[in-house]
Short mmCIF file of C-alpha atoms in Angstrom, two decimals:
data_model
loop_
_atom_site.label_atom_id
_atom_site.label_comp_id
_atom_site.label_asym_id
_atom_site.label_seq_id
_atom_site.Cartn_x
_atom_site.Cartn_y
_atom_site.Cartn_z
CA MET A 139 -98.48 18.45 20.08
CA VAL A 140 -95.31 16.88 21.47
CA ASN A 141 -91.95 17.97 20.14
CA LEU A 142 -89.90 14.99 18.93
CA GLU A 143 -86.75 16.68 20.24
CA TRP A 144 -88.13 16.19 23.76
CA TYR A 145 -88.05 12.43 23.24
CA ARG A 146 -84.51 12.57 21.88
CA THR A 147 -83.42 14.59 24.90
CA PHE A 148 -85.23 12.21 27.26
CA LYS A 149 -83.45 9.25 25.66
CA ALA A 150 -80.06 10.98 26.07
CA ILE A 151 -80.72 11.71 29.75
CA TYR A 152 -81.81 8.11 30.33
CA GLU A 153 -78.71 6.69 28.67
CA THR A 154 -76.14 9.11 30.15
CA GLY A 155 -77.71 9.35 33.59
CA SER A 156 -77.35 13.12 33.87
CA LEU A 157 -78.42 16.43 32.37
CA THR A 158 -74.78 17.34 31.79
CA GLY A 159 -74.06 14.09 29.96
CA ALA A 160 -77.13 14.54 27.78
CA ALA A 161 -76.15 18.12 26.96
CA GLU A 162 -72.65 17.03 25.95
CA SER A 163 -73.91 14.19 23.76
CA LEU A 164 -76.42 16.44 22.00
CA TYR A 165 -74.12 19.50 21.78
CA VAL A 166 -76.69 21.75 23.43
CA SER A 167 -76.80 23.66 26.71
CA GLN A 168 -77.79 22.07 30.02
CA PRO A 169 -80.62 24.62 30.48
CA GLY A 170 -81.92 23.55 27.08
CA VAL A 171 -81.93 19.90 28.18
CA SER A 172 -83.73 20.83 31.41
CA LEU A 173 -86.33 22.77 29.43
CA HIS A 174 -86.99 19.80 27.12
CA LEU A 175 -87.37 17.43 30.05
CA SER A 176 -89.71 19.68 32.03
CA SER A 177 -91.79 20.25 28.88
CA LEU A 178 -92.08 16.51 28.25
CA GLU A 179 -92.99 15.79 31.90
CA SER A 180 -95.64 18.50 31.74
CA TYR A 181 -96.99 17.00 28.52
CA VAL A 182 -97.21 13.39 29.78
CA GLY A 183 -98.37 14.47 33.23
CA TYR A 184 -95.90 12.65 35.49
CA LYS A 185 -92.27 12.60 36.59
CA LEU A 186 -89.86 10.66 34.40
CA PHE A 187 -86.81 10.90 36.66
CA ASP A 188 -86.01 11.20 40.34
CA ARG A 189 -83.33 13.85 40.70
CA SER A 190 -80.35 13.17 42.93
CA SER A 191 -77.11 15.10 43.36
CA ARG A 192 -75.18 12.74 41.12
CA LYS A 193 -77.62 10.89 38.87
CA MET A 194 -80.98 11.12 37.16
CA VAL A 195 -82.78 7.92 38.17
CA PRO A 196 -85.68 6.94 35.88
CA THR A 197 -89.06 6.38 37.50
CA GLU A 198 -91.14 3.33 36.61
CA ARG A 199 -93.12 5.42 34.16
CA GLY A 200 -89.84 6.74 32.78
CA LYS A 201 -88.63 3.18 32.15
CA ILE A 202 -91.86 2.34 30.36
CA LEU A 203 -91.62 5.44 28.18
CA TYR A 204 -87.97 4.71 27.33
CA ASN A 205 -88.76 1.16 26.20
CA PHE A 206 -91.68 2.46 24.18
CA ILE A 207 -89.72 5.12 22.26
CA LEU A 208 -86.38 3.31 21.96
CA GLU A 209 -87.17 1.51 18.71
CA PRO A 210 -89.00 4.42 16.96
CA ILE A 211 -86.25 6.90 17.84
CA GLY A 212 -83.65 4.40 16.67
CA LYS A 213 -85.45 4.05 13.34
CA LEU A 214 -85.59 7.81 12.91
CA GLN A 215 -81.84 8.05 13.55
CA GLU A 216 -81.21 5.23 11.11
CA ALA A 217 -83.33 6.99 8.49
CA GLU A 218 -81.32 10.14 9.02
CA GLU A 219 -78.06 8.26 8.51
CA HIS A 220 -79.36 6.64 5.34
CA PHE A 221 -80.44 10.03 4.01
CA LYS A 222 -76.99 11.46 4.64
CA LYS A 223 -75.33 8.57 2.86
CA SER A 224 -77.62 8.98 -0.14
CA THR A 225 -76.43 12.52 -0.81
CA GLU A 226 -73.25 13.25 -2.71
CA LYS A 227 -72.09 15.81 -0.21
CA ASP A 228 -73.20 16.55 3.33
CA ILE A 229 -72.96 20.33 3.62
CA PRO A 230 -72.96 21.64 7.20
CA THR A 231 -75.04 24.68 8.13
CA VAL A 232 -73.94 27.17 10.77
CA SER A 233 -76.12 29.89 12.29
CA ILE A 234 -74.53 33.18 13.27
CA GLY A 235 -75.97 36.18 15.10
CA MET A 236 -74.72 39.75 14.76
CA CYS A 237 -75.94 43.28 14.05
CA PHE A 238 -76.93 44.10 10.50
CA GLU A 239 -74.16 46.65 9.95
CA THR A 240 -71.43 44.29 11.10
CA PHE A 241 -72.69 41.67 8.65
CA GLN A 242 -72.66 44.10 5.73
CA PHE A 243 -69.24 45.47 6.62
CA THR A 244 -67.48 42.12 7.04
CA LEU A 245 -69.11 38.84 6.10
CA GLU A 246 -71.59 39.66 3.31
CA PRO A 247 -69.03 39.84 0.43
CA TYR A 248 -67.54 36.47 1.45
CA LEU A 249 -70.71 34.37 1.52
CA PRO A 250 -70.40 33.12 -2.09
CA THR A 251 -66.87 31.84 -1.34
CA LEU A 252 -67.82 29.61 1.61
CA ASP A 253 -68.12 25.85 1.18
CA PHE A 254 -70.81 25.50 3.85
CA ASN A 255 -74.25 26.96 4.46
CA VAL A 256 -74.74 30.03 6.66
CA ILE A 257 -77.87 31.37 8.33
CA ILE A 258 -77.56 34.95 9.61
CA LYS A 259 -79.81 36.25 12.38
CA PHE A 260 -80.08 39.89 13.42
CA GLY A 261 -81.37 40.89 16.83
CA GLU A 262 -80.67 42.30 20.26
CA TYR A 263 -77.61 41.00 22.08
CA PRO A 264 -79.42 39.48 25.12
CA GLU A 265 -81.68 37.52 22.78
CA MET A 266 -78.73 36.31 20.69
CA LEU A 267 -76.85 35.20 23.82
CA ALA A 268 -79.85 33.14 24.92
CA ASP A 269 -80.20 31.63 21.42
CA LEU A 270 -76.51 30.71 21.44
CA ASP A 271 -76.81 29.00 24.81
CA ASN A 272 -79.92 27.11 23.68
CA GLY A 273 -78.25 25.83 20.50
CA ILE A 274 -80.28 27.95 18.08
CA LEU A 275 -77.16 29.90 17.06
CA ASP A 276 -73.63 28.50 16.70
CA MET A 277 -71.74 31.79 17.08
CA ILE A 278 -72.48 35.44 17.75
CA ILE A 279 -70.52 38.67 17.32
CA THR A 280 -71.17 40.62 20.50
CA PRO A 281 -69.82 43.44 22.69
CA GLN A 282 -71.78 41.97 25.61
CA LYS A 283 -71.08 38.85 27.64
CA GLY A 284 -73.88 36.99 29.36
CA ASP A 285 -73.75 34.85 32.48
CA TYR A 286 -73.88 31.49 30.71
CA LYS A 287 -71.52 28.76 31.89
CA ASN A 288 -71.66 26.91 28.59
CA LEU A 289 -70.45 29.87 26.52
CA VAL A 290 -66.92 31.07 25.78
CA TYR A 291 -65.82 34.45 24.44
CA LYS A 292 -62.82 35.38 22.34
CA PRO A 293 -62.06 39.12 22.01
CA PHE A 294 -60.91 40.18 18.54
CA PHE A 295 -61.50 43.90 18.00
CA LYS A 296 -62.14 47.20 19.76
CA GLU A 297 -64.66 49.62 18.27
CA LYS A 298 -64.91 53.25 19.36
CA LEU A 299 -68.13 55.25 19.44
CA VAL A 300 -67.54 58.63 17.79
CA LEU A 301 -69.55 61.71 16.87
CA VAL A 302 -69.59 62.04 13.08
CA ALA A 303 -71.06 64.59 10.69
CA GLY A 304 -71.56 64.94 6.95
CA LYS A 305 -68.76 66.84 5.22
CA GLU A 306 -70.97 69.91 4.62
CA THR A 307 -71.71 70.32 8.34
CA ALA A 308 -70.37 73.56 9.87
CA THR A 309 -68.58 72.43 13.03
CA LYS A 310 -66.11 75.25 13.84
CA GLU A 311 -68.31 76.72 16.59
CA PHE A 312 -68.63 73.32 18.27
CA GLU A 313 -64.91 72.64 17.96
CA ALA A 314 -64.14 75.99 19.60
CA LEU A 315 -66.46 75.20 22.51
CA ILE A 316 -64.78 71.83 23.01
CA ALA A 317 -61.32 73.42 22.81
CA HIS A 318 -62.34 75.78 25.63
CA ARG A 319 -63.90 72.84 27.52
CA ASP A 320 -67.26 74.56 27.61
CA PHE A 321 -69.19 71.28 27.54
CA ALA A 322 -72.48 72.80 28.70
CA ALA A 323 -72.53 75.19 25.74
CA ALA A 324 -71.34 72.42 23.41
CA GLN A 325 -74.23 70.25 24.54
CA GLN A 326 -76.77 73.02 23.89
CA TRP A 327 -75.26 73.68 20.46
CA LEU A 328 -75.50 70.02 19.49
CA LYS A 329 -79.17 69.88 20.51
CA THR A 330 -79.98 72.53 17.86
CA GLN A 331 -78.45 70.48 15.05
CA THR A 332 -79.91 67.89 12.66
CA TRP A 333 -79.57 64.35 14.01
CA TYR A 334 -79.92 60.87 12.57
CA GLY A 335 -80.77 57.74 14.55
CA THR A 336 -81.75 54.12 13.92
CA THR A 337 -85.11 52.45 14.32
CA GLY A 338 -84.18 49.70 16.74
CA ASP A 339 -81.34 51.03 18.85
CA MET A 340 -80.55 54.49 20.25
CA GLU A 341 -78.01 53.03 22.65
CA HIS A 342 -74.97 54.54 20.91
CA LEU A 343 -76.31 58.08 21.24
CA ARG A 344 -77.47 57.55 24.81
CA ARG A 345 -74.12 56.14 25.94
CA PHE A 346 -72.06 58.81 24.22
CA TRP A 347 -74.21 61.62 25.58
CA TYR A 348 -74.25 60.32 29.15
CA GLN A 349 -70.51 59.60 29.14
CA ASN A 350 -69.59 63.14 28.06
CA PHE A 351 -72.42 65.30 29.41
CA GLU A 352 -73.46 63.18 32.43
CA LYS A 353 -77.10 63.17 31.46
CA ARG A 354 -79.34 61.39 28.99
CA PRO A 355 -80.17 63.15 25.71
CA ASP A 356 -83.52 64.96 26.08
CA PHE A 357 -84.22 65.09 22.35
CA ARG A 358 -85.05 62.70 19.55
CA PRO A 359 -83.19 62.55 16.24
CA ASN A 360 -84.84 64.40 13.38
CA PHE A 361 -84.59 61.36 11.10
CA ILE A 362 -85.04 57.74 12.19
CA VAL A 363 -83.71 55.30 9.58
CA PRO A 364 -83.42 51.48 9.51
CA ASN A 365 -79.71 51.08 10.36
CA ILE A 366 -76.29 52.71 10.62
CA CYS A 367 -75.54 52.06 6.96
CA SER A 368 -78.58 54.21 6.11
CA ILE A 369 -77.33 56.95 8.44
CA LEU A 370 -73.95 57.05 6.71
CA ARG A 371 -75.53 57.18 3.26
CA CYS A 372 -77.75 60.08 4.37
CA LEU A 373 -74.81 61.97 5.90
CA SER A 374 -72.40 61.42 3.02
CA GLY A 375 -71.61 64.71 1.35
CA ARG A 376 -74.36 66.50 3.29
CA SER A 377 -74.89 67.84 6.81
CA GLY A 378 -76.09 66.36 10.09
CA PHE A 379 -74.81 64.41 13.07
CA ALA A 380 -74.86 60.86 14.43
CA VAL A 381 -72.99 58.68 16.91
CA VAL A 382 -71.65 55.50 15.29
CA PRO A 383 -68.87 52.91 15.74
CA ASP A 384 -65.77 54.22 13.97
CA PHE A 385 -64.99 51.10 11.94
CA LEU A 386 -68.42 51.05 10.33
CA SER A 387 -67.85 54.53 8.87
CA LYS A 388 -64.36 53.84 7.47
CA LYS A 389 -65.45 53.84 3.82
CA GLU A 390 -67.21 57.21 4.09
CA LEU A 391 -64.38 58.69 6.19
CA ASP A 392 -61.73 57.58 3.69
CA ALA A 393 -63.77 59.11 0.87
CA GLY A 394 -64.05 62.42 2.74
CA GLN A 395 -67.85 62.31 2.71
CA VAL A 396 -68.13 62.02 6.51
CA LYS A 397 -65.85 63.41 9.21
CA VAL A 398 -65.20 62.55 12.86
CA VAL A 399 -66.13 65.65 14.84
CA TRP A 400 -65.39 64.42 18.37
CA GLU A 401 -64.23 61.22 20.02
CA GLY A 402 -65.54 62.50 23.33
CA GLU A 403 -63.91 63.78 26.48
CA LYS A 404 -64.18 60.23 27.78
CA PRO A 405 -63.93 57.95 24.73
CA ILE A 406 -66.15 54.87 24.68
CA GLU A 407 -64.67 51.60 23.43
CA ASN A 408 -66.48 48.31 22.99
CA THR A 409 -64.60 45.04 22.74
CA LEU A 410 -66.16 42.76 20.15
CA HIS A 411 -66.10 39.04 20.96
CA PHE A 412 -66.72 35.81 19.14
CA GLY A 413 -69.24 34.04 21.35
CA THR A 414 -69.52 30.25 20.95
CA ARG A 415 -70.55 27.24 22.98
CA SER A 416 -67.70 25.45 24.70
CA LYS A 417 -68.38 22.37 22.57
CA THR A 418 -69.41 22.50 18.93
CA ILE A 419 -69.34 20.22 15.91
CA TYR A 420 -68.74 23.21 13.64
CA ALA A 421 -65.30 24.25 14.87
CA ASP A 422 -63.76 24.25 11.36
CA GLN A 423 -66.54 26.33 9.84
CA LEU A 424 -66.57 28.84 12.70
CA ALA A 425 -62.78 29.19 12.45
CA LYS A 426 -63.18 30.29 8.81
CA ILE A 427 -65.80 32.86 9.79
CA GLN A 428 -63.54 34.17 12.55
CA GLU A 429 -60.63 34.45 10.12
CA ILE A 430 -62.74 36.63 7.81
CA PHE A 431 -63.74 38.93 10.65
CA GLU A 432 -60.17 39.29 11.91
CA LYS A 433 -58.94 40.08 8.40
CA GLU A 434 -61.62 42.69 7.74
CA MET A 435 -61.24 44.34 11.14
CA LEU A 436 -57.49 44.56 10.64
CA ASN A 437 -58.04 46.23 7.27
CA SER A 438 -60.40 48.73 8.88
CA THR A 439 -57.61 50.01 11.15
CA ARG A 440 -55.19 50.68 8.29
CA ASP A 441 -54.93 54.07 6.65
#
């Protein structure tokens, strides 16, 4: 079944004369426009435009299709406008991608105070970058930058990956090994300890281990839990190790339930960015979200 968005994209290309113009008018990425057009051409079975270096020239079949859909698409747009006018308040909805822990630590308490709708999506960073470029998401919180021309990144915070342990963990032997720079023995000692990891992502542990011991960890954590928040709850007041971003463990560190054991011989820092499309109709709403993140991250660095 044909996607009605393909027709809307086709109409925008026809009227602007280019993929870029259509993308700008629809506030989506150029690759997204290209995908819609190729999908529609595959569906109808023939070319709708002749591509040139400067302009998309409609074929004869393209002209026929445009004239056929012009009035129905116009009616749908008119119906949409009438629907908006019939409501007392048009509430915008923004979609934001980030990791689960970042959401809980920063944005979750503020949701009831916002005067617009928010959809939160959790996932892997490459997937979220692609969704942002394709217009599925309006902003992402990411330490990674993708090669997308339509996206812009604003750095706002540095997180550090640290080795933490529950307050009951005996760490004097490890600390002595590190003080004497006996990293081989320190590595072997750590491998005999109780470890916690997360279901979806062992990247923190792998990066920390490789950065400081120049090899990948050859063991699996004893306990695999859903997320970093679960790790911190399990460690609080008990024993065991994990590698986590420092700002996510601030509450437990301040309460003395978890302690930082080692920042590493070669500390690892990630710069968190606000990722957005270069053009968006939700600039005001995204600015409010960014303000919340900047406030909370600033608070996390204070004693």
